[in-house]
């Protein structure tokens, strides 16, 4: 495994457009010794209605250049190339994300792969979440067409678009093909472009393996050559509904996409990481802000696993 560095995500909700909070968090991450930061473009007040705000972008560039980090980019969660009703907006937004990645010299843009039913419509559908197989095929075909277009655009800037596998929910059965790693791999292989790869989110994959009863280790092994980026966080493998947001309550019962420090939950990282031994990229810790006080412990735990694997190898 060729690890380019270890990083941490910046929380869009925590920053909420406040660049002073961003500066303080980056100072903290620098003290701990992290090398990469994943910036959420939607948390920085630099993209409105799909378009980059150049004055605010200049301010962000000035701020982040004060630090020694390398950066990756996380696109807005709402970005969805299966949103046919607002397709032109989502295309514009996608291109703006690529341009931002180029501006901060990021080679990685994380995109939550297309959703047949977007999370914001779960409650509106009131349980009527069935999407026919024929419609799913149409939506996936259109996403492939648009992703090929985005890949050509990204290639000019040296940016790789990495489709992230999705977390499952209790209140919407199979809302996204990316819940299943084999289907995500099929979509990426069908696109067949070097600037379209996979972000493997191990927390999401563990939850999905419990929901759909697939072998997590073998599924990861089967897509390992497509993985360009990895998100690391822990959970207990117990699903929650999309509207369950209170992390203190969810933690007490071990439910949901916890985004906890490694070692707090049940994900077998020591068994998974050897499976991606051909991985060449960043290991990105992706923790909820409530756990930042334990970031040093999470980093130590990850390095311990990597050291043990190196000794075994």
PDB file of C-alpha atoms in Angstrom:
ATOM      1  CA  UNK A   1       0.000   0.000   0.000  1.00  0.00           C
ATOM      2  CA  UNK A   2       1.406   3.356  -1.075  1.00  0.00           C
ATOM      3  CA  UNK A   3      -0.100   5.863   1.345  1.00  0.00           C
ATOM      4  CA  UNK A   4       0.362   9.433   0.117  1.00  0.00           C
ATOM      5  CA  UNK A   5      -0.659  10.761   3.517  1.00  0.00           C
ATOM      6  CA  UNK A   6      -3.321  10.757   6.220  1.00  0.00           C
ATOM      7  CA  UNK A   7      -5.961  13.452   6.331  1.00  0.00           C
ATOM      8  CA  UNK A   8      -9.150  14.656   7.979  1.00  0.00           C
ATOM      9  CA  UNK A   9     -12.371  16.102   6.634  1.00  0.00           C
ATOM     10  CA  UNK A  10     -13.533  19.633   7.359  1.00  0.00           C
ATOM     11  CA  UNK A  11     -17.194  19.574   8.370  1.00  0.00           C
ATOM     12  CA  UNK A  12     -19.398  21.798   6.200  1.00  0.00           C
ATOM     13  CA  UNK A  13     -21.949  22.223   8.986  1.00  0.00           C
ATOM     14  CA  UNK A  14     -19.284  23.075  11.552  1.00  0.00           C
ATOM     15  CA  UNK A  15     -17.642  25.718   9.335  1.00  0.00           C
ATOM     16  CA  UNK A  16     -20.965  26.995   7.964  1.00  0.00           C
ATOM     17  CA  UNK A  17     -19.229  29.720   5.957  1.00  0.00           C
ATOM     18  CA  UNK A  18     -17.182  30.972   8.913  1.00  0.00           C
ATOM     19  CA  UNK A  19     -13.582  31.212   7.730  1.00  0.00           C
ATOM     20  CA  UNK A  20     -12.312  31.962  11.228  1.00  0.00           C
ATOM     21  CA  UNK A  21     -13.539  28.555  12.400  1.00  0.00           C
ATOM     22  CA  UNK A  22     -11.863  27.004   9.364  1.00  0.00           C
ATOM     23  CA  UNK A  23      -8.591  28.726  10.242  1.00  0.00           C
ATOM     24  CA  UNK A  24      -8.750  27.502  13.835  1.00  0.00           C
ATOM     25  CA  UNK A  25      -9.498  23.938  12.745  1.00  0.00           C
ATOM     26  CA  UNK A  26      -6.642  23.945  10.237  1.00  0.00           C
ATOM     27  CA  UNK A  27      -4.280  25.165  12.966  1.00  0.00           C
ATOM     28  CA  UNK A  28      -5.411  22.258  15.161  1.00  0.00           C
ATOM     29  CA  UNK A  29      -4.927  19.749  12.344  1.00  0.00           C
ATOM     30  CA  UNK A  30      -1.455  21.123  11.670  1.00  0.00           C
ATOM     31  CA  UNK A  31      -0.451  20.695  15.319  1.00  0.00           C
ATOM     32  CA  UNK A  32      -1.561  17.070  15.240  1.00  0.00           C
ATOM     33  CA  UNK A  33       0.567  16.388  12.169  1.00  0.00           C
ATOM     34  CA  UNK A  34      -2.000  15.605   9.489  1.00  0.00           C
ATOM     35  CA  UNK A  35      -0.952  15.998   5.862  1.00  0.00           C
ATOM     36  CA  UNK A  36      -4.225  16.229   3.890  1.00  0.00           C
ATOM     37  CA  UNK A  37      -7.477  18.106   4.371  1.00  0.00           C
ATOM     38  CA  UNK A  38     -10.759  17.358   2.603  1.00  0.00           C
ATOM     39  CA  UNK A  39     -12.587  20.635   2.015  1.00  0.00           C
ATOM     40  CA  UNK A  40     -16.374  20.724   1.519  1.00  0.00           C
ATOM     41  CA  UNK A  41     -16.998  23.306  -1.170  1.00  0.00           C
ATOM     42  CA  UNK A  42     -20.544  23.757   0.171  1.00  0.00           C
ATOM     43  CA  UNK A  43     -19.348  24.812   3.623  1.00  0.00           C
ATOM     44  CA  UNK A  44     -17.137  27.688   2.510  1.00  0.00           C
ATOM     45  CA  UNK A  45     -19.639  30.174   1.016  1.00  0.00           C
ATOM     46  CA  UNK A  46     -17.852  30.093  -2.312  1.00  0.00           C
ATOM     47  CA  UNK A  47     -20.552  28.512  -4.434  1.00  0.00           C
ATOM     48  CA  UNK A  48     -24.043  29.980  -4.847  1.00  0.00           C
ATOM     49  CA  UNK A  49     -26.701  28.535  -7.149  1.00  0.00           C
ATOM     50  CA  UNK A  50     -24.110  26.353  -8.823  1.00  0.00           C
ATOM     51  CA  UNK A  51     -21.559  29.064  -9.563  1.00  0.00           C
ATOM     52  CA  UNK A  52     -18.244  29.969  -7.945  1.00  0.00           C
ATOM     53  CA  UNK A  53     -18.068  33.301  -6.118  1.00  0.00           C
ATOM     54  CA  UNK A  54     -14.633  34.541  -7.114  1.00  0.00           C
ATOM     55  CA  UNK A  55     -14.155  37.097  -4.326  1.00  0.00           C
ATOM     56  CA  UNK A  56     -14.921  34.524  -1.636  1.00  0.00           C
ATOM     57  CA  UNK A  57     -12.763  31.988  -3.456  1.00  0.00           C
ATOM     58  CA  UNK A  58      -9.814  34.388  -3.273  1.00  0.00           C
ATOM     59  CA  UNK A  59     -10.304  34.681   0.486  1.00  0.00           C
ATOM     60  CA  UNK A  60     -10.340  30.910   0.924  1.00  0.00           C
ATOM     61  CA  UNK A  61      -7.224  30.496  -1.212  1.00  0.00           C
ATOM     62  CA  UNK A  62      -5.421  33.142   0.808  1.00  0.00           C
ATOM     63  CA  UNK A  63      -6.378  31.354   4.042  1.00  0.00           C
ATOM     64  CA  UNK A  64      -5.454  27.799   3.106  1.00  0.00           C
ATOM     65  CA  UNK A  65      -2.100  28.853   1.644  1.00  0.00           C
ATOM     66  CA  UNK A  66      -1.046  29.759   5.189  1.00  0.00           C
ATOM     67  CA  UNK A  67      -0.899  26.017   5.946  1.00  0.00           C
ATOM     68  CA  UNK A  68       1.311  23.182   4.644  1.00  0.00           C
ATOM     69  CA  UNK A  69      -1.527  20.832   3.713  1.00  0.00           C
ATOM     70  CA  UNK A  70      -2.438  19.186   0.469  1.00  0.00           C
ATOM     71  CA  UNK A  71      -6.166  19.174  -0.233  1.00  0.00           C
ATOM     72  CA  UNK A  72      -8.979  17.061  -1.610  1.00  0.00           C
ATOM     73  CA  UNK A  73     -12.518  18.281  -2.323  1.00  0.00           C
ATOM     74  CA  UNK A  74     -15.925  16.960  -1.332  1.00  0.00           C
ATOM     75  CA  UNK A  75     -18.777  18.036  -3.597  1.00  0.00           C
ATOM     76  CA  UNK A  76     -22.128  19.118  -2.086  1.00  0.00           C
ATOM     77  CA  UNK A  77     -24.277  16.212  -0.938  1.00  0.00           C
ATOM     78  CA  UNK A  78     -27.183  17.523  -3.031  1.00  0.00           C
ATOM     79  CA  UNK A  79     -25.176  17.220  -6.255  1.00  0.00           C
ATOM     80  CA  UNK A  80     -26.952  14.469  -8.188  1.00  0.00           C
ATOM     81  CA  UNK A  81     -26.616  13.822 -11.913  1.00  0.00           C
ATOM     82  CA  UNK A  82     -29.836  11.793 -11.728  1.00  0.00           C
ATOM     83  CA  UNK A  83     -31.804  14.949 -10.939  1.00  0.00           C
ATOM     84  CA  UNK A  84     -33.410  15.330 -14.348  1.00  0.00           C
ATOM     85  CA  UNK A  85     -35.674  18.170 -13.190  1.00  0.00           C
ATOM     86  CA  UNK A  86     -32.678  20.445 -12.556  1.00  0.00           C
ATOM     87  CA  UNK A  87     -30.093  18.825 -14.782  1.00  0.00           C
ATOM     88  CA  UNK A  88     -28.525  22.031 -16.093  1.00  0.00           C
ATOM     89  CA  UNK A  89     -28.040  23.349 -12.540  1.00  0.00           C
ATOM     90  CA  UNK A  90     -26.320  20.136 -11.448  1.00  0.00           C
ATOM     91  CA  UNK A  91     -24.046  20.166 -14.491  1.00  0.00           C
ATOM     92  CA  UNK A  92     -23.044  23.758 -13.717  1.00  0.00           C
ATOM     93  CA  UNK A  93     -22.489  22.866 -10.061  1.00  0.00           C
ATOM     94  CA  UNK A  94     -20.370  19.859 -10.990  1.00  0.00           C
ATOM     95  CA  UNK A  95     -18.131  21.937 -13.248  1.00  0.00           C
ATOM     96  CA  UNK A  96     -17.767  24.550 -10.512  1.00  0.00           C
ATOM     97  CA  UNK A  97     -16.582  21.817  -8.138  1.00  0.00           C
ATOM     98  CA  UNK A  98     -13.981  20.704 -10.667  1.00  0.00           C
ATOM     99  CA  UNK A  99     -12.813  24.306 -11.091  1.00  0.00           C
ATOM    100  CA  UNK A 100     -12.523  24.690  -7.309  1.00  0.00           C
ATOM    101  CA  UNK A 101     -10.503  21.474  -7.082  1.00  0.00           C
ATOM    102  CA  UNK A 102      -8.167  22.862  -9.722  1.00  0.00           C
ATOM    103  CA  UNK A 103      -7.869  26.176  -7.864  1.00  0.00           C
ATOM    104  CA  UNK A 104      -6.667  24.475  -4.676  1.00  0.00           C
ATOM    105  CA  UNK A 105      -4.496  21.971  -6.602  1.00  0.00           C
ATOM    106  CA  UNK A 106      -6.567  18.972  -5.572  1.00  0.00           C
ATOM    107  CA  UNK A 107      -6.440  15.886  -7.752  1.00  0.00           C
ATOM    108  CA  UNK A 108      -9.486  14.346  -6.018  1.00  0.00           C
ATOM    109  CA  UNK A 109     -13.145  15.390  -6.207  1.00  0.00           C
ATOM    110  CA  UNK A 110     -15.506  13.218  -4.162  1.00  0.00           C
ATOM    111  CA  UNK A 111     -19.020  12.891  -5.586  1.00  0.00           C
ATOM    112  CA  UNK A 112     -21.873  11.003  -3.907  1.00  0.00           C
ATOM    113  CA  UNK A 113     -22.969   8.785  -6.775  1.00  0.00           C
ATOM    114  CA  UNK A 114     -26.401   9.323  -8.325  1.00  0.00           C
ATOM    115  CA  UNK A 115     -29.510   8.624  -6.271  1.00  0.00           C
ATOM    116  CA  UNK A 116     -32.722   7.283  -7.771  1.00  0.00           C
ATOM    117  CA  UNK A 117     -34.481   8.962  -4.857  1.00  0.00           C
ATOM    118  CA  UNK A 118     -32.558  11.839  -3.248  1.00  0.00           C
ATOM    119  CA  UNK A 119     -32.464  11.870   0.538  1.00  0.00           C
ATOM    120  CA  UNK A 120     -34.298  15.191   0.676  1.00  0.00           C
ATOM    121  CA  UNK A 121     -37.350  13.511  -0.891  1.00  0.00           C
ATOM    122  CA  UNK A 122     -37.650  10.492   1.421  1.00  0.00           C
ATOM    123  CA  UNK A 123     -40.281  12.110   3.638  1.00  0.00           C
ATOM    124  CA  UNK A 124     -42.102  13.631   0.656  1.00  0.00           C
ATOM    125  CA  UNK A 125     -42.485  10.175  -0.867  1.00  0.00           C
ATOM    126  CA  UNK A 126     -43.975   8.876   2.396  1.00  0.00           C
ATOM    127  CA  UNK A 127     -42.728   5.348   1.845  1.00  0.00           C
ATOM    128  CA  UNK A 128     -43.506   5.241  -1.887  1.00  0.00           C
ATOM    129  CA  UNK A 129     -39.870   4.731  -2.767  1.00  0.00           C
ATOM    130  CA  UNK A 130     -40.059   2.027  -5.416  1.00  0.00           C
ATOM    131  CA  UNK A 131     -38.229   2.823  -8.652  1.00  0.00           C
ATOM    132  CA  UNK A 132     -38.748   0.284 -11.434  1.00  0.00           C
ATOM    133  CA  UNK A 133     -35.758  -1.560 -12.846  1.00  0.00           C
ATOM    134  CA  UNK A 134     -36.374   0.019 -16.239  1.00  0.00           C
ATOM    135  CA  UNK A 135     -36.311   3.523 -14.773  1.00  0.00           C
ATOM    136  CA  UNK A 136     -33.163   2.721 -12.795  1.00  0.00           C
ATOM    137  CA  UNK A 137     -31.436   1.700 -16.040  1.00  0.00           C
ATOM    138  CA  UNK A 138     -32.482   4.940 -17.728  1.00  0.00           C
ATOM    139  CA  UNK A 139     -31.187   7.009 -14.810  1.00  0.00           C
ATOM    140  CA  UNK A 140     -27.889   5.154 -14.663  1.00  0.00           C
ATOM    141  CA  UNK A 141     -27.410   5.515 -18.410  1.00  0.00           C
ATOM    142  CA  UNK A 142     -27.959   9.264 -18.235  1.00  0.00           C
ATOM    143  CA  UNK A 143     -25.569   9.573 -15.295  1.00  0.00           C
ATOM    144  CA  UNK A 144     -22.922   7.708 -17.292  1.00  0.00           C
ATOM    145  CA  UNK A 145     -23.345  10.106 -20.196  1.00  0.00           C
ATOM    146  CA  UNK A 146     -22.990  13.126 -17.932  1.00  0.00           C
ATOM    147  CA  UNK A 147     -20.070  11.659 -15.995  1.00  0.00           C
ATOM    148  CA  UNK A 148     -18.203  11.062 -19.250  1.00  0.00           C
ATOM    149  CA  UNK A 149     -18.740  14.745 -20.016  1.00  0.00           C
ATOM    150  CA  UNK A 150     -17.551  15.699 -16.510  1.00  0.00           C
ATOM    151  CA  UNK A 151     -14.554  13.358 -16.823  1.00  0.00           C
ATOM    152  CA  UNK A 152     -13.384  15.080 -20.001  1.00  0.00           C
ATOM    153  CA  UNK A 153     -13.762  18.443 -18.260  1.00  0.00           C
ATOM    154  CA  UNK A 154     -11.910  17.203 -15.160  1.00  0.00           C
ATOM    155  CA  UNK A 155      -9.114  15.696 -17.237  1.00  0.00           C
ATOM    156  CA  UNK A 156      -8.130  19.158 -18.476  1.00  0.00           C
ATOM    157  CA  UNK A 157      -7.504  20.163 -14.853  1.00  0.00           C
ATOM    158  CA  UNK A 158      -5.871  16.944 -13.669  1.00  0.00           C
ATOM    159  CA  UNK A 159      -8.820  16.136 -11.384  1.00  0.00           C
ATOM    160  CA  UNK A 160     -10.108  12.600 -10.774  1.00  0.00           C
ATOM    161  CA  UNK A 161     -13.821  12.301  -9.955  1.00  0.00           C
ATOM    162  CA  UNK A 162     -14.279   9.634  -7.293  1.00  0.00           C
ATOM    163  CA  UNK A 163     -17.784   8.199  -6.892  1.00  0.00           C
ATOM    164  CA  UNK A 164     -18.504   7.493  -3.238  1.00  0.00           C
ATOM    165  CA  UNK A 165     -20.517   4.444  -2.188  1.00  0.00           C
ATOM    166  CA  UNK A 166     -23.721   5.290  -0.347  1.00  0.00           C
ATOM    167  CA  UNK A 167     -24.971   4.568   3.148  1.00  0.00           C
ATOM    168  CA  UNK A 168     -28.301   2.728   3.440  1.00  0.00           C
ATOM    169  CA  UNK A 169     -31.320   3.947   5.411  1.00  0.00           C
ATOM    170  CA  UNK A 170     -34.226   2.223   7.109  1.00  0.00           C
ATOM    171  CA  UNK A 171     -36.825   4.421   5.417  1.00  0.00           C
ATOM    172  CA  UNK A 172     -35.857   3.966   1.777  1.00  0.00           C
ATOM    173  CA  UNK A 173     -34.986   0.615   0.306  1.00  0.00           C
ATOM    174  CA  UNK A 174     -32.340   0.803  -2.448  1.00  0.00           C
ATOM    175  CA  UNK A 175     -32.537   4.544  -3.113  1.00  0.00           C
ATOM    176  CA  UNK A 176     -29.040   4.533  -4.659  1.00  0.00           C
ATOM    177  CA  UNK A 177     -27.116   1.974  -6.726  1.00  0.00           C
ATOM    178  CA  UNK A 178     -24.004   2.955  -4.780  1.00  0.00           C
ATOM    179  CA  UNK A 179     -25.297   1.157  -1.702  1.00  0.00           C
ATOM    180  CA  UNK A 180     -23.980  -1.992  -3.381  1.00  0.00           C
ATOM    181  CA  UNK A 181     -20.275  -1.975  -4.186  1.00  0.00           C
ATOM    182  CA  UNK A 182     -20.654  -4.330  -7.150  1.00  0.00           C
ATOM    183  CA  UNK A 183     -23.145  -1.983  -8.843  1.00  0.00           C
ATOM    184  CA  UNK A 184     -20.928   1.033  -8.181  1.00  0.00           C
ATOM    185  CA  UNK A 185     -18.051  -0.837  -9.802  1.00  0.00           C
ATOM    186  CA  UNK A 186     -20.224  -1.728 -12.799  1.00  0.00           C
ATOM    187  CA  UNK A 187     -21.095   1.941 -13.305  1.00  0.00           C
ATOM    188  CA  UNK A 188     -17.458   3.047 -13.116  1.00  0.00           C
ATOM    189  CA  UNK A 189     -16.316   0.280 -15.460  1.00  0.00           C
ATOM    190  CA  UNK A 190     -19.081   1.123 -17.931  1.00  0.00           C
ATOM    191  CA  UNK A 191     -17.923   4.764 -18.011  1.00  0.00           C
ATOM    192  CA  UNK A 192     -14.411   3.503 -18.707  1.00  0.00           C
ATOM    193  CA  UNK A 193     -12.543   6.765 -18.204  1.00  0.00           C
ATOM    194  CA  UNK A 194      -9.342   7.147 -16.189  1.00  0.00           C
ATOM    195  CA  UNK A 195     -10.710  10.265 -14.469  1.00  0.00           C
ATOM    196  CA  UNK A 196     -13.666   8.358 -12.995  1.00  0.00           C
ATOM    197  CA  UNK A 197     -12.804   6.178 -10.032  1.00  0.00           C
ATOM    198  CA  UNK A 198     -14.170   5.131  -6.606  1.00  0.00           C
ATOM    199  CA  UNK A 199     -14.106   6.688  -3.162  1.00  0.00           C
ATOM    200  CA  UNK A 200     -14.434   3.735  -0.810  1.00  0.00           C
ATOM    201  CA  UNK A 201     -16.269   4.873   2.310  1.00  0.00           C
ATOM    202  CA  UNK A 202     -15.730   2.017   4.762  1.00  0.00           C
ATOM    203  CA  UNK A 203     -18.392   3.223   7.206  1.00  0.00           C
ATOM    204  CA  UNK A 204     -21.032   3.260   4.475  1.00  0.00           C
ATOM    205  CA  UNK A 205     -19.863  -0.089   3.089  1.00  0.00           C
ATOM    206  CA  UNK A 206     -20.089  -1.771   6.500  1.00  0.00           C
ATOM    207  CA  UNK A 207     -23.664  -0.555   7.027  1.00  0.00           C
ATOM    208  CA  UNK A 208     -24.637  -1.639   3.512  1.00  0.00           C
ATOM    209  CA  UNK A 209     -23.129  -5.103   4.009  1.00  0.00           C
ATOM    210  CA  UNK A 210     -25.440  -5.552   7.003  1.00  0.00           C
ATOM    211  CA  UNK A 211     -28.478  -4.231   5.134  1.00  0.00           C
ATOM    212  CA  UNK A 212     -27.998  -6.273   1.949  1.00  0.00           C
ATOM    213  CA  UNK A 213     -26.113  -9.220   3.440  1.00  0.00           C
ATOM    214  CA  UNK A 214     -23.050  -9.153   1.191  1.00  0.00           C
ATOM    215  CA  UNK A 215     -19.509 -10.165   2.098  1.00  0.00           C
ATOM    216  CA  UNK A 216     -17.743  -6.906   2.899  1.00  0.00           C
ATOM    217  CA  UNK A 217     -14.178  -8.166   2.483  1.00  0.00           C
ATOM    218  CA  UNK A 218     -14.814  -9.903  -0.840  1.00  0.00           C
ATOM    219  CA  UNK A 219     -16.807  -6.951  -2.194  1.00  0.00           C
ATOM    220  CA  UNK A 220     -13.937  -4.599  -1.422  1.00  0.00           C
ATOM    221  CA  UNK A 221     -11.446  -7.044  -2.940  1.00  0.00           C
ATOM    222  CA  UNK A 222     -13.486  -7.128  -6.148  1.00  0.00           C
ATOM    223  CA  UNK A 223     -13.382  -3.330  -6.600  1.00  0.00           C
ATOM    224  CA  UNK A 224      -9.899  -2.720  -5.196  1.00  0.00           C
ATOM    225  CA  UNK A 225      -8.343  -1.731  -8.545  1.00  0.00           C
ATOM    226  CA  UNK A 226     -10.925   1.049  -8.976  1.00  0.00           C
ATOM    227  CA  UNK A 227     -10.332   2.688  -5.587  1.00  0.00           C
ATOM    228  CA  UNK A 228      -8.620   6.071  -5.786  1.00  0.00           C
ATOM    229  CA  UNK A 229      -9.675   7.544  -2.426  1.00  0.00           C
ATOM    230  CA  UNK A 230     -10.657   6.113   0.983  1.00  0.00           C
ATOM    231  CA  UNK A 231     -12.830   7.495   3.794  1.00  0.00           C
ATOM    232  CA  UNK A 232     -12.290   5.986   7.248  1.00  0.00           C
ATOM    233  CA  UNK A 233     -14.707   6.145  10.182  1.00  0.00           C
ATOM    234  CA  UNK A 234     -16.407   3.646  12.478  1.00  0.00           C
ATOM    235  CA  UNK A 235     -19.926   2.487  13.352  1.00  0.00           C
ATOM    236  CA  UNK A 236     -21.781  -0.517  14.772  1.00  0.00           C
ATOM    237  CA  UNK A 237     -23.435  -1.718  11.560  1.00  0.00           C
ATOM    238  CA  UNK A 238     -26.937  -0.779  12.737  1.00  0.00           C
ATOM    239  CA  UNK A 239     -29.071   1.313  10.411  1.00  0.00           C
ATOM    240  CA  UNK A 240     -31.057   4.429  11.235  1.00  0.00           C
ATOM    241  CA  UNK A 241     -33.740   6.340   9.359  1.00  0.00           C
ATOM    242  CA  UNK A 242     -32.729   9.381   7.335  1.00  0.00           C
ATOM    243  CA  UNK A 243     -34.574  11.718   9.699  1.00  0.00           C
ATOM    244  CA  UNK A 244     -32.747  10.464  12.808  1.00  0.00           C
ATOM    245  CA  UNK A 245     -30.155  13.197  13.334  1.00  0.00           C
ATOM    246  CA  UNK A 246     -29.523  13.400  17.096  1.00  0.00           C
ATOM    247  CA  UNK A 247     -26.051  11.892  17.378  1.00  0.00           C
ATOM    248  CA  UNK A 248     -26.113  11.683  21.165  1.00  0.00           C
ATOM    249  CA  UNK A 249     -29.258   9.540  21.050  1.00  0.00           C
ATOM    250  CA  UNK A 250     -28.013   7.462  18.110  1.00  0.00           C
ATOM    251  CA  UNK A 251     -24.664   6.804  19.772  1.00  0.00           C
ATOM    252  CA  UNK A 252     -26.368   5.570  22.932  1.00  0.00           C
ATOM    253  CA  UNK A 253     -28.082   2.796  20.963  1.00  0.00           C
ATOM    254  CA  UNK A 254     -25.316   2.297  18.410  1.00  0.00           C
ATOM    255  CA  UNK A 255     -27.357   3.258  15.383  1.00  0.00           C
ATOM    256  CA  UNK A 256     -26.629   5.036  12.134  1.00  0.00           C
ATOM    257  CA  UNK A 257     -23.719   6.377  10.140  1.00  0.00           C
ATOM    258  CA  UNK A 258     -21.854   7.436  13.269  1.00  0.00           C
ATOM    259  CA  UNK A 259     -18.602   8.700  11.721  1.00  0.00           C
ATOM    260  CA  UNK A 260     -16.816   7.792  14.945  1.00  0.00           C
ATOM    261  CA  UNK A 261     -13.074   7.443  15.532  1.00  0.00           C
ATOM    262  CA  UNK A 262     -11.590   4.153  14.369  1.00  0.00           C
ATOM    263  CA  UNK A 263     -11.744   1.470  17.042  1.00  0.00           C
ATOM    264  CA  UNK A 264     -14.935   2.757  18.663  1.00  0.00           C
ATOM    265  CA  UNK A 265     -17.263   0.588  16.589  1.00  0.00           C
ATOM    266  CA  UNK A 266     -17.184  -2.841  14.979  1.00  0.00           C
ATOM    267  CA  UNK A 267     -15.626  -2.311  11.545  1.00  0.00           C
ATOM    268  CA  UNK A 268     -12.681  -4.742  11.109  1.00  0.00           C
ATOM    269  CA  UNK A 269     -10.175  -2.263   9.710  1.00  0.00           C
ATOM    270  CA  UNK A 270      -7.278  -4.628  10.404  1.00  0.00           C
ATOM    271  CA  UNK A 271      -8.884  -7.146   8.017  1.00  0.00           C
ATOM    272  CA  UNK A 272      -9.975  -4.625   5.381  1.00  0.00           C
ATOM    273  CA  UNK A 273      -6.822  -2.566   4.837  1.00  0.00           C
ATOM    274  CA  UNK A 274      -4.707  -5.560   3.722  1.00  0.00           C
ATOM    275  CA  UNK A 275      -7.307  -6.216   0.996  1.00  0.00           C
ATOM    276  CA  UNK A 276      -6.496  -2.850  -0.606  1.00  0.00           C
ATOM    277  CA  UNK A 277      -2.744  -3.401  -0.500  1.00  0.00           C
ATOM    278  CA  UNK A 278      -2.442  -2.047  -4.052  1.00  0.00           C
ATOM    279  CA  UNK A 279      -4.021   1.256  -2.994  1.00  0.00           C
ATOM    280  CA  UNK A 280      -2.143   4.406  -3.964  1.00  0.00           C
ATOM    281  CA  UNK A 281      -3.737   7.423  -2.316  1.00  0.00           C
ATOM    282  CA  UNK A 282      -4.789   9.237   0.845  1.00  0.00           C
ATOM    283  CA  UNK A 283      -6.347   7.685   3.931  1.00  0.00           C
ATOM    284  CA  UNK A 284      -8.947  10.285   4.870  1.00  0.00           C
ATOM    285  CA  UNK A 285     -10.405  10.172   8.368  1.00  0.00           C
ATOM    286  CA  UNK A 286     -13.989  11.427   8.162  1.00  0.00           C
ATOM    287  CA  UNK A 287     -15.258  12.205  11.649  1.00  0.00           C
ATOM    288  CA  UNK A 288     -18.225  14.150  12.937  1.00  0.00           C
ATOM    289  CA  UNK A 289     -17.169  17.406  14.648  1.00  0.00           C
ATOM    290  CA  UNK A 290     -18.240  16.062  18.056  1.00  0.00           C
ATOM    291  CA  UNK A 291     -15.324  13.604  17.824  1.00  0.00           C
ATOM    292  CA  UNK A 292     -12.553  16.030  16.894  1.00  0.00           C
ATOM    293  CA  UNK A 293     -11.371  16.043  20.507  1.00  0.00           C
ATOM    294  CA  UNK A 294     -10.414  12.377  19.950  1.00  0.00           C
ATOM    295  CA  UNK A 295      -8.646  12.972  16.647  1.00  0.00           C
ATOM    296  CA  UNK A 296      -5.172  12.256  18.011  1.00  0.00           C
ATOM    297  CA  UNK A 297      -6.384   8.905  19.350  1.00  0.00           C
ATOM    298  CA  UNK A 298      -7.967   8.071  15.988  1.00  0.00           C
ATOM    299  CA  UNK A 299      -4.734   8.931  14.192  1.00  0.00           C
ATOM    300  CA  UNK A 300      -2.695   6.792  16.604  1.00  0.00           C
ATOM    301  CA  UNK A 301      -5.080   3.858  16.117  1.00  0.00           C
ATOM    302  CA  UNK A 302      -4.825   4.072  12.322  1.00  0.00           C
ATOM    303  CA  UNK A 303      -1.023   4.292  12.394  1.00  0.00           C
ATOM    304  CA  UNK A 304      -0.922   1.270  14.707  1.00  0.00           C
ATOM    305  CA  UNK A 305      -2.914  -0.784  12.201  1.00  0.00           C
ATOM    306  CA  UNK A 306      -0.695   0.348   9.335  1.00  0.00           C
ATOM    307  CA  UNK A 307       2.450  -0.477  11.332  1.00  0.00           C
ATOM    308  CA  UNK A 308       1.130  -3.932  12.199  1.00  0.00           C
ATOM    309  CA  UNK A 309       0.330  -4.615   8.537  1.00  0.00           C
ATOM    310  CA  UNK A 310       3.809  -3.465   7.519  1.00  0.00           C
ATOM    311  CA  UNK A 311       5.372  -5.865  10.025  1.00  0.00           C
ATOM    312  CA  UNK A 312       3.185  -8.746   8.766  1.00  0.00           C
ATOM    313  CA  UNK A 313       4.004  -7.877   5.159  1.00  0.00           C
TER     314      UNK A 313
END
